[in-house]
């Protein structure tokens, strides 16, 4: 009898743990802003595509500065990553995901009633040279090819104070978009990223991310806004009625 009670008690404990785990895995439902009603002009679509390549090059530079190198498989310990290659050589699915993510950023800005328009009077000299000098050389593949990231030069671009809130909203929404895309593709939360079984430790609410992960999203959002300005676009905050 005592053994049965002990067994039942253990089952109750494990059932409780299981329920908590299930709650933990199902509680987070990404809710990015609905931009289904936003249509981009051909000019903004092209801008979004350029933005995807720019963000990839920025990401590659940051990874190499952190000690990462190209490798056929992702390894957080050895710091190898298969995507440290030119954007156009990424798998088609990765390119498509980056294109969609970049275009989604522009749609989010428009959905918040900000306007994005070219500024013909913007002096191009302010943002020259157009690309960051090629100082990073990343060997990749077994044939000795070299990837040289060349993102747009935004070092002289100052982000106006009235766009800081937009930057923070973009950072959080970008995480929501990324999370939804991963979950829709069959990924689940796990203690660490594992591409083979599709688990990722960052599939959690934005507020629960580590400060370094939040900082990455904020830097990405800020880089996108600065890129828009560097390309000669203005981002105008909506006027609120008094």
PDB file of C-alpha atoms in Angstrom:
ATOM      1  CA  UNK A   1       0.000   0.000   0.000  1.00  0.00           C
ATOM      2  CA  UNK A   2       2.804   2.351   0.948  1.00  0.00           C
ATOM      3  CA  UNK A   3       4.569   1.510  -2.301  1.00  0.00           C
ATOM      4  CA  UNK A   4       1.408   2.282  -4.283  1.00  0.00           C
ATOM      5  CA  UNK A   5       1.007   5.612  -2.477  1.00  0.00           C
ATOM      6  CA  UNK A   6       4.657   6.424  -3.145  1.00  0.00           C
ATOM      7  CA  UNK A   7       4.230   5.566  -6.818  1.00  0.00           C
ATOM      8  CA  UNK A   8       1.073   7.668  -7.039  1.00  0.00           C
ATOM      9  CA  UNK A   9       2.858  10.561  -5.368  1.00  0.00           C
ATOM     10  CA  UNK A  10       5.705  10.347  -7.876  1.00  0.00           C
ATOM     11  CA  UNK A  11       3.237  10.225 -10.759  1.00  0.00           C
ATOM     12  CA  UNK A  12       1.519  13.331  -9.393  1.00  0.00           C
ATOM     13  CA  UNK A  13       4.855  15.121  -9.133  1.00  0.00           C
ATOM     14  CA  UNK A  14       5.854  14.193 -12.681  1.00  0.00           C
ATOM     15  CA  UNK A  15       2.398  15.131 -13.953  1.00  0.00           C
ATOM     16  CA  UNK A  16       2.786  18.534 -12.312  1.00  0.00           C
ATOM     17  CA  UNK A  17       6.225  19.005 -13.845  1.00  0.00           C
ATOM     18  CA  UNK A  18       4.896  17.932 -17.246  1.00  0.00           C
ATOM     19  CA  UNK A  19       2.036  20.422 -17.023  1.00  0.00           C
ATOM     20  CA  UNK A  20       4.457  23.189 -16.092  1.00  0.00           C
ATOM     21  CA  UNK A  21       6.671  22.283 -19.031  1.00  0.00           C
ATOM     22  CA  UNK A  22       3.690  22.276 -21.341  1.00  0.00           C
ATOM     23  CA  UNK A  23       2.589  25.656 -20.034  1.00  0.00           C
ATOM     24  CA  UNK A  24       6.111  26.953 -20.547  1.00  0.00           C
ATOM     25  CA  UNK A  25       6.224  25.752 -24.139  1.00  0.00           C
ATOM     26  CA  UNK A  26       2.746  26.880 -25.134  1.00  0.00           C
ATOM     27  CA  UNK A  27       2.478  30.132 -23.191  1.00  0.00           C
ATOM     28  CA  UNK A  28       4.589  32.071 -25.668  1.00  0.00           C
ATOM     29  CA  UNK A  29       2.603  32.788 -28.792  1.00  0.00           C
ATOM     30  CA  UNK A  30       4.410  35.358 -30.962  1.00  0.00           C
ATOM     31  CA  UNK A  31       2.127  38.205 -31.978  1.00  0.00           C
ATOM     32  CA  UNK A  32       3.872  40.428 -34.506  1.00  0.00           C
ATOM     33  CA  UNK A  33       2.013  43.453 -35.788  1.00  0.00           C
ATOM     34  CA  UNK A  34      -0.468  42.668 -38.547  1.00  0.00           C
ATOM     35  CA  UNK A  35       0.874  44.235 -41.734  1.00  0.00           C
ATOM     36  CA  UNK A  36      -1.252  42.234 -44.168  1.00  0.00           C
ATOM     37  CA  UNK A  37      -2.934  45.413 -45.387  1.00  0.00           C
ATOM     38  CA  UNK A  38       0.333  47.196 -46.199  1.00  0.00           C
ATOM     39  CA  UNK A  39       1.459  47.202 -49.826  1.00  0.00           C
ATOM     40  CA  UNK A  40       5.025  48.222 -50.641  1.00  0.00           C
ATOM     41  CA  UNK A  41       5.932  50.196 -53.723  1.00  0.00           C
ATOM     42  CA  UNK A  42       8.456  48.644 -56.105  1.00  0.00           C
ATOM     43  CA  UNK A  43      11.031  51.101 -54.784  1.00  0.00           C
ATOM     44  CA  UNK A  44      10.497  49.981 -51.185  1.00  0.00           C
ATOM     45  CA  UNK A  45      10.568  46.307 -52.196  1.00  0.00           C
ATOM     46  CA  UNK A  46      13.981  46.854 -53.787  1.00  0.00           C
ATOM     47  CA  UNK A  47      15.050  48.743 -50.690  1.00  0.00           C
ATOM     48  CA  UNK A  48      13.956  45.820 -48.524  1.00  0.00           C
ATOM     49  CA  UNK A  49      15.982  43.409 -50.639  1.00  0.00           C
ATOM     50  CA  UNK A  50      19.078  45.605 -50.306  1.00  0.00           C
ATOM     51  CA  UNK A  51      18.407  45.822 -46.577  1.00  0.00           C
ATOM     52  CA  UNK A  52      18.484  42.020 -46.284  1.00  0.00           C
ATOM     53  CA  UNK A  53      21.958  41.838 -47.809  1.00  0.00           C
ATOM     54  CA  UNK A  54      23.153  44.788 -45.721  1.00  0.00           C
ATOM     55  CA  UNK A  55      21.955  43.169 -42.480  1.00  0.00           C
ATOM     56  CA  UNK A  56      23.618  39.885 -43.418  1.00  0.00           C
ATOM     57  CA  UNK A  57      26.945  41.646 -43.991  1.00  0.00           C
ATOM     58  CA  UNK A  58      26.632  43.506 -40.674  1.00  0.00           C
ATOM     59  CA  UNK A  59      25.836  40.224 -38.919  1.00  0.00           C
ATOM     60  CA  UNK A  60      28.848  38.528 -40.532  1.00  0.00           C
ATOM     61  CA  UNK A  61      31.218  41.298 -39.421  1.00  0.00           C
ATOM     62  CA  UNK A  62      29.907  41.168 -35.854  1.00  0.00           C
ATOM     63  CA  UNK A  63      30.302  37.393 -35.752  1.00  0.00           C
ATOM     64  CA  UNK A  64      33.896  37.497 -37.010  1.00  0.00           C
ATOM     65  CA  UNK A  65      34.756  40.172 -34.446  1.00  0.00           C
ATOM     66  CA  UNK A  66      33.411  37.803 -31.786  1.00  0.00           C
ATOM     67  CA  UNK A  67      35.757  35.078 -33.011  1.00  0.00           C
ATOM     68  CA  UNK A  68      33.415  33.101 -35.253  1.00  0.00           C
ATOM     69  CA  UNK A  69      34.631  31.455 -38.455  1.00  0.00           C
ATOM     70  CA  UNK A  70      32.998  29.614 -41.304  1.00  0.00           C
ATOM     71  CA  UNK A  71      32.313  25.914 -40.809  1.00  0.00           C
ATOM     72  CA  UNK A  72      30.038  23.375 -42.498  1.00  0.00           C
ATOM     73  CA  UNK A  73      28.035  23.007 -39.283  1.00  0.00           C
ATOM     74  CA  UNK A  74      26.887  25.369 -36.549  1.00  0.00           C
ATOM     75  CA  UNK A  75      28.940  24.835 -33.400  1.00  0.00           C
ATOM     76  CA  UNK A  76      28.538  27.261 -30.487  1.00  0.00           C
ATOM     77  CA  UNK A  77      31.612  25.853 -28.754  1.00  0.00           C
ATOM     78  CA  UNK A  78      33.981  25.971 -31.726  1.00  0.00           C
ATOM     79  CA  UNK A  79      32.240  29.126 -32.996  1.00  0.00           C
ATOM     80  CA  UNK A  80      31.701  27.887 -36.527  1.00  0.00           C
ATOM     81  CA  UNK A  81      28.733  28.928 -38.659  1.00  0.00           C
ATOM     82  CA  UNK A  82      27.735  27.728 -42.148  1.00  0.00           C
ATOM     83  CA  UNK A  83      26.123  31.082 -43.012  1.00  0.00           C
ATOM     84  CA  UNK A  84      29.369  33.066 -42.924  1.00  0.00           C
ATOM     85  CA  UNK A  85      29.258  33.198 -46.709  1.00  0.00           C
ATOM     86  CA  UNK A  86      28.136  35.802 -49.275  1.00  0.00           C
ATOM     87  CA  UNK A  87      24.420  36.539 -49.076  1.00  0.00           C
ATOM     88  CA  UNK A  88      23.767  35.324 -52.615  1.00  0.00           C
ATOM     89  CA  UNK A  89      25.286  31.938 -51.737  1.00  0.00           C
ATOM     90  CA  UNK A  90      22.998  31.344 -48.766  1.00  0.00           C
ATOM     91  CA  UNK A  91      20.389  28.603 -49.146  1.00  0.00           C
ATOM     92  CA  UNK A  92      17.348  29.914 -51.016  1.00  0.00           C
ATOM     93  CA  UNK A  93      15.179  29.433 -47.930  1.00  0.00           C
ATOM     94  CA  UNK A  94      17.537  31.602 -45.852  1.00  0.00           C
ATOM     95  CA  UNK A  95      17.595  34.347 -48.486  1.00  0.00           C
ATOM     96  CA  UNK A  96      13.812  34.287 -48.743  1.00  0.00           C
ATOM     97  CA  UNK A  97      13.468  34.498 -44.964  1.00  0.00           C
ATOM     98  CA  UNK A  98      15.830  37.497 -44.836  1.00  0.00           C
ATOM     99  CA  UNK A  99      14.005  39.220 -47.713  1.00  0.00           C
ATOM    100  CA  UNK A 100      10.648  38.745 -46.003  1.00  0.00           C
ATOM    101  CA  UNK A 101      12.004  39.912 -42.648  1.00  0.00           C
ATOM    102  CA  UNK A 102      13.480  43.090 -44.148  1.00  0.00           C
ATOM    103  CA  UNK A 103      10.322  43.918 -46.066  1.00  0.00           C
ATOM    104  CA  UNK A 104       8.323  43.261 -42.916  1.00  0.00           C
ATOM    105  CA  UNK A 105      10.391  45.886 -41.073  1.00  0.00           C
ATOM    106  CA  UNK A 106       9.433  48.496 -43.673  1.00  0.00           C
ATOM    107  CA  UNK A 107       5.781  47.447 -43.461  1.00  0.00           C
ATOM    108  CA  UNK A 108       5.854  47.803 -39.673  1.00  0.00           C
ATOM    109  CA  UNK A 109       7.199  51.349 -39.960  1.00  0.00           C
ATOM    110  CA  UNK A 110       4.389  52.232 -42.370  1.00  0.00           C
ATOM    111  CA  UNK A 111       1.754  50.478 -40.243  1.00  0.00           C
ATOM    112  CA  UNK A 112       2.658  52.816 -37.368  1.00  0.00           C
ATOM    113  CA  UNK A 113       1.747  55.742 -39.629  1.00  0.00           C
ATOM    114  CA  UNK A 114       5.339  56.809 -40.181  1.00  0.00           C
ATOM    115  CA  UNK A 115       6.122  57.833 -43.734  1.00  0.00           C
ATOM    116  CA  UNK A 116       9.168  56.775 -45.741  1.00  0.00           C
ATOM    117  CA  UNK A 117      10.124  58.920 -48.703  1.00  0.00           C
ATOM    118  CA  UNK A 118      13.199  59.879 -50.655  1.00  0.00           C
ATOM    119  CA  UNK A 119      14.791  63.209 -49.863  1.00  0.00           C
ATOM    120  CA  UNK A 120      16.212  64.538 -53.160  1.00  0.00           C
ATOM    121  CA  UNK A 121      18.080  67.319 -51.380  1.00  0.00           C
ATOM    122  CA  UNK A 122      20.068  64.952 -49.149  1.00  0.00           C
ATOM    123  CA  UNK A 123      23.751  65.578 -49.948  1.00  0.00           C
ATOM    124  CA  UNK A 124      25.281  62.246 -50.930  1.00  0.00           C
ATOM    125  CA  UNK A 125      28.686  63.396 -49.726  1.00  0.00           C
ATOM    126  CA  UNK A 126      27.504  63.243 -46.126  1.00  0.00           C
ATOM    127  CA  UNK A 127      27.271  59.472 -46.340  1.00  0.00           C
ATOM    128  CA  UNK A 128      30.279  58.709 -48.537  1.00  0.00           C
ATOM    129  CA  UNK A 129      31.925  56.329 -49.008  1.00  0.00           C
ATOM    130  CA  UNK A 130      28.784  54.318 -49.735  1.00  0.00           C
ATOM    131  CA  UNK A 131      30.171  51.023 -48.436  1.00  0.00           C
ATOM    132  CA  UNK A 132      32.259  50.215 -45.393  1.00  0.00           C
ATOM    133  CA  UNK A 133      35.908  49.614 -46.419  1.00  0.00           C
ATOM    134  CA  UNK A 134      36.668  45.925 -46.946  1.00  0.00           C
ATOM    135  CA  UNK A 135      38.652  45.039 -43.829  1.00  0.00           C
ATOM    136  CA  UNK A 136      37.143  41.629 -43.044  1.00  0.00           C
ATOM    137  CA  UNK A 137      38.170  38.574 -45.029  1.00  0.00           C
ATOM    138  CA  UNK A 138      36.283  35.376 -44.196  1.00  0.00           C
ATOM    139  CA  UNK A 139      37.625  32.159 -45.755  1.00  0.00           C
ATOM    140  CA  UNK A 140      34.812  29.743 -46.513  1.00  0.00           C
ATOM    141  CA  UNK A 141      34.255  26.406 -48.238  1.00  0.00           C
ATOM    142  CA  UNK A 142      36.950  23.811 -48.740  1.00  0.00           C
ATOM    143  CA  UNK A 143      38.175  25.441 -51.956  1.00  0.00           C
ATOM    144  CA  UNK A 144      39.623  28.505 -50.235  1.00  0.00           C
ATOM    145  CA  UNK A 145      37.053  31.095 -51.313  1.00  0.00           C
ATOM    146  CA  UNK A 146      36.933  34.374 -49.384  1.00  0.00           C
ATOM    147  CA  UNK A 147      33.845  36.313 -48.314  1.00  0.00           C
ATOM    148  CA  UNK A 148      34.309  40.075 -47.856  1.00  0.00           C
ATOM    149  CA  UNK A 149      31.267  41.661 -46.154  1.00  0.00           C
ATOM    150  CA  UNK A 150      30.612  45.202 -47.405  1.00  0.00           C
ATOM    151  CA  UNK A 151      27.610  46.728 -45.635  1.00  0.00           C
ATOM    152  CA  UNK A 152      26.498  50.266 -46.329  1.00  0.00           C
ATOM    153  CA  UNK A 153      28.400  52.913 -44.417  1.00  0.00           C
ATOM    154  CA  UNK A 154      26.134  54.396 -41.734  1.00  0.00           C
ATOM    155  CA  UNK A 155      28.854  55.649 -39.391  1.00  0.00           C
ATOM    156  CA  UNK A 156      27.999  59.308 -40.023  1.00  0.00           C
ATOM    157  CA  UNK A 157      24.250  58.839 -39.701  1.00  0.00           C
ATOM    158  CA  UNK A 158      22.692  60.121 -36.490  1.00  0.00           C
ATOM    159  CA  UNK A 159      19.406  58.574 -35.401  1.00  0.00           C
ATOM    160  CA  UNK A 160      17.021  61.389 -34.389  1.00  0.00           C
ATOM    161  CA  UNK A 161      15.626  61.225 -30.859  1.00  0.00           C
ATOM    162  CA  UNK A 162      12.066  61.014 -32.167  1.00  0.00           C
ATOM    163  CA  UNK A 163      12.914  57.681 -33.810  1.00  0.00           C
ATOM    164  CA  UNK A 164      14.244  55.984 -30.655  1.00  0.00           C
ATOM    165  CA  UNK A 165      10.792  54.707 -29.662  1.00  0.00           C
ATOM    166  CA  UNK A 166      10.295  53.376 -33.192  1.00  0.00           C
ATOM    167  CA  UNK A 167      13.663  51.625 -32.943  1.00  0.00           C
ATOM    168  CA  UNK A 168      12.648  49.876 -29.716  1.00  0.00           C
ATOM    169  CA  UNK A 169       9.270  48.839 -31.137  1.00  0.00           C
ATOM    170  CA  UNK A 170      10.978  47.490 -34.249  1.00  0.00           C
ATOM    171  CA  UNK A 171      13.413  45.494 -32.124  1.00  0.00           C
ATOM    172  CA  UNK A 172      10.612  43.762 -30.239  1.00  0.00           C
ATOM    173  CA  UNK A 173       8.474  43.201 -33.316  1.00  0.00           C
ATOM    174  CA  UNK A 174      11.421  41.803 -35.271  1.00  0.00           C
ATOM    175  CA  UNK A 175      11.839  39.197 -32.541  1.00  0.00           C
ATOM    176  CA  UNK A 176       8.123  38.383 -32.770  1.00  0.00           C
ATOM    177  CA  UNK A 177       8.361  38.006 -36.556  1.00  0.00           C
ATOM    178  CA  UNK A 178      11.445  35.818 -36.238  1.00  0.00           C
ATOM    179  CA  UNK A 179       9.833  33.655 -33.543  1.00  0.00           C
ATOM    180  CA  UNK A 180       6.622  33.179 -35.519  1.00  0.00           C
ATOM    181  CA  UNK A 181       8.583  32.253 -38.620  1.00  0.00           C
ATOM    182  CA  UNK A 182      10.603  29.669 -36.728  1.00  0.00           C
ATOM    183  CA  UNK A 183       7.571  28.190 -34.958  1.00  0.00           C
ATOM    184  CA  UNK A 184       5.625  28.029 -38.229  1.00  0.00           C
ATOM    185  CA  UNK A 185       8.592  26.133 -39.682  1.00  0.00           C
ATOM    186  CA  UNK A 186       8.403  23.545 -36.910  1.00  0.00           C
ATOM    187  CA  UNK A 187      10.923  24.927 -34.428  1.00  0.00           C
ATOM    188  CA  UNK A 188      10.361  24.678 -30.671  1.00  0.00           C
ATOM    189  CA  UNK A 189      12.032  26.068 -27.581  1.00  0.00           C
ATOM    190  CA  UNK A 190      15.057  24.202 -26.283  1.00  0.00           C
ATOM    191  CA  UNK A 191      18.030  24.795 -23.989  1.00  0.00           C
ATOM    192  CA  UNK A 192      20.223  25.603 -26.993  1.00  0.00           C
ATOM    193  CA  UNK A 193      20.026  25.969 -30.745  1.00  0.00           C
ATOM    194  CA  UNK A 194      20.009  22.664 -32.580  1.00  0.00           C
ATOM    195  CA  UNK A 195      19.329  22.832 -36.314  1.00  0.00           C
ATOM    196  CA  UNK A 196      18.870  19.081 -36.637  1.00  0.00           C
ATOM    197  CA  UNK A 197      15.965  18.817 -34.196  1.00  0.00           C
ATOM    198  CA  UNK A 198      14.862  22.445 -34.710  1.00  0.00           C
ATOM    199  CA  UNK A 199      15.158  23.786 -31.172  1.00  0.00           C
ATOM    200  CA  UNK A 200      16.229  27.301 -30.202  1.00  0.00           C
ATOM    201  CA  UNK A 201      16.790  28.869 -26.800  1.00  0.00           C
ATOM    202  CA  UNK A 202      15.593  32.292 -28.014  1.00  0.00           C
ATOM    203  CA  UNK A 203      12.021  31.164 -28.693  1.00  0.00           C
ATOM    204  CA  UNK A 204      10.795  33.053 -25.634  1.00  0.00           C
ATOM    205  CA  UNK A 205       8.995  36.386 -25.125  1.00  0.00           C
ATOM    206  CA  UNK A 206      11.143  39.414 -25.916  1.00  0.00           C
ATOM    207  CA  UNK A 207      11.101  40.467 -22.252  1.00  0.00           C
ATOM    208  CA  UNK A 208      12.680  37.123 -21.294  1.00  0.00           C
ATOM    209  CA  UNK A 209      15.619  37.409 -23.682  1.00  0.00           C
ATOM    210  CA  UNK A 210      19.063  38.013 -22.250  1.00  0.00           C
ATOM    211  CA  UNK A 211      20.303  41.590 -22.348  1.00  0.00           C
ATOM    212  CA  UNK A 212      22.827  40.643 -25.027  1.00  0.00           C
ATOM    213  CA  UNK A 213      20.071  39.204 -27.236  1.00  0.00           C
ATOM    214  CA  UNK A 214      17.905  42.292 -26.722  1.00  0.00           C
ATOM    215  CA  UNK A 215      20.906  44.458 -27.527  1.00  0.00           C
ATOM    216  CA  UNK A 216      21.379  42.529 -30.767  1.00  0.00           C
ATOM    217  CA  UNK A 217      17.761  43.204 -31.797  1.00  0.00           C
ATOM    218  CA  UNK A 218      18.040  46.886 -30.870  1.00  0.00           C
ATOM    219  CA  UNK A 219      21.293  47.256 -32.827  1.00  0.00           C
ATOM    220  CA  UNK A 220      19.688  45.535 -35.802  1.00  0.00           C
ATOM    221  CA  UNK A 221      16.650  47.845 -35.686  1.00  0.00           C
ATOM    222  CA  UNK A 222      18.849  50.911 -35.315  1.00  0.00           C
ATOM    223  CA  UNK A 223      21.019  49.742 -38.197  1.00  0.00           C
ATOM    224  CA  UNK A 224      17.955  49.381 -40.415  1.00  0.00           C
ATOM    225  CA  UNK A 225      16.734  52.905 -39.639  1.00  0.00           C
ATOM    226  CA  UNK A 226      20.204  54.361 -40.174  1.00  0.00           C
ATOM    227  CA  UNK A 227      20.464  52.500 -43.469  1.00  0.00           C
ATOM    228  CA  UNK A 228      17.209  54.068 -44.652  1.00  0.00           C
ATOM    229  CA  UNK A 229      18.558  57.510 -43.814  1.00  0.00           C
ATOM    230  CA  UNK A 230      21.935  56.748 -45.429  1.00  0.00           C
ATOM    231  CA  UNK A 231      20.135  55.734 -48.628  1.00  0.00           C
ATOM    232  CA  UNK A 232      18.510  59.152 -48.793  1.00  0.00           C
ATOM    233  CA  UNK A 233      15.135  58.402 -47.212  1.00  0.00           C
ATOM    234  CA  UNK A 234      13.352  60.370 -44.538  1.00  0.00           C
ATOM    235  CA  UNK A 235      11.331  58.680 -41.804  1.00  0.00           C
ATOM    236  CA  UNK A 236       8.692  61.097 -40.603  1.00  0.00           C
ATOM    237  CA  UNK A 237       6.940  60.605 -37.290  1.00  0.00           C
ATOM    238  CA  UNK A 238       3.123  60.789 -37.464  1.00  0.00           C
ATOM    239  CA  UNK A 239       1.552  63.962 -36.154  1.00  0.00           C
ATOM    240  CA  UNK A 240      -0.689  63.405 -33.151  1.00  0.00           C
ATOM    241  CA  UNK A 241      -3.752  65.530 -32.593  1.00  0.00           C
ATOM    242  CA  UNK A 242      -3.583  67.611 -29.446  1.00  0.00           C
TER     243      UNK A 242
END
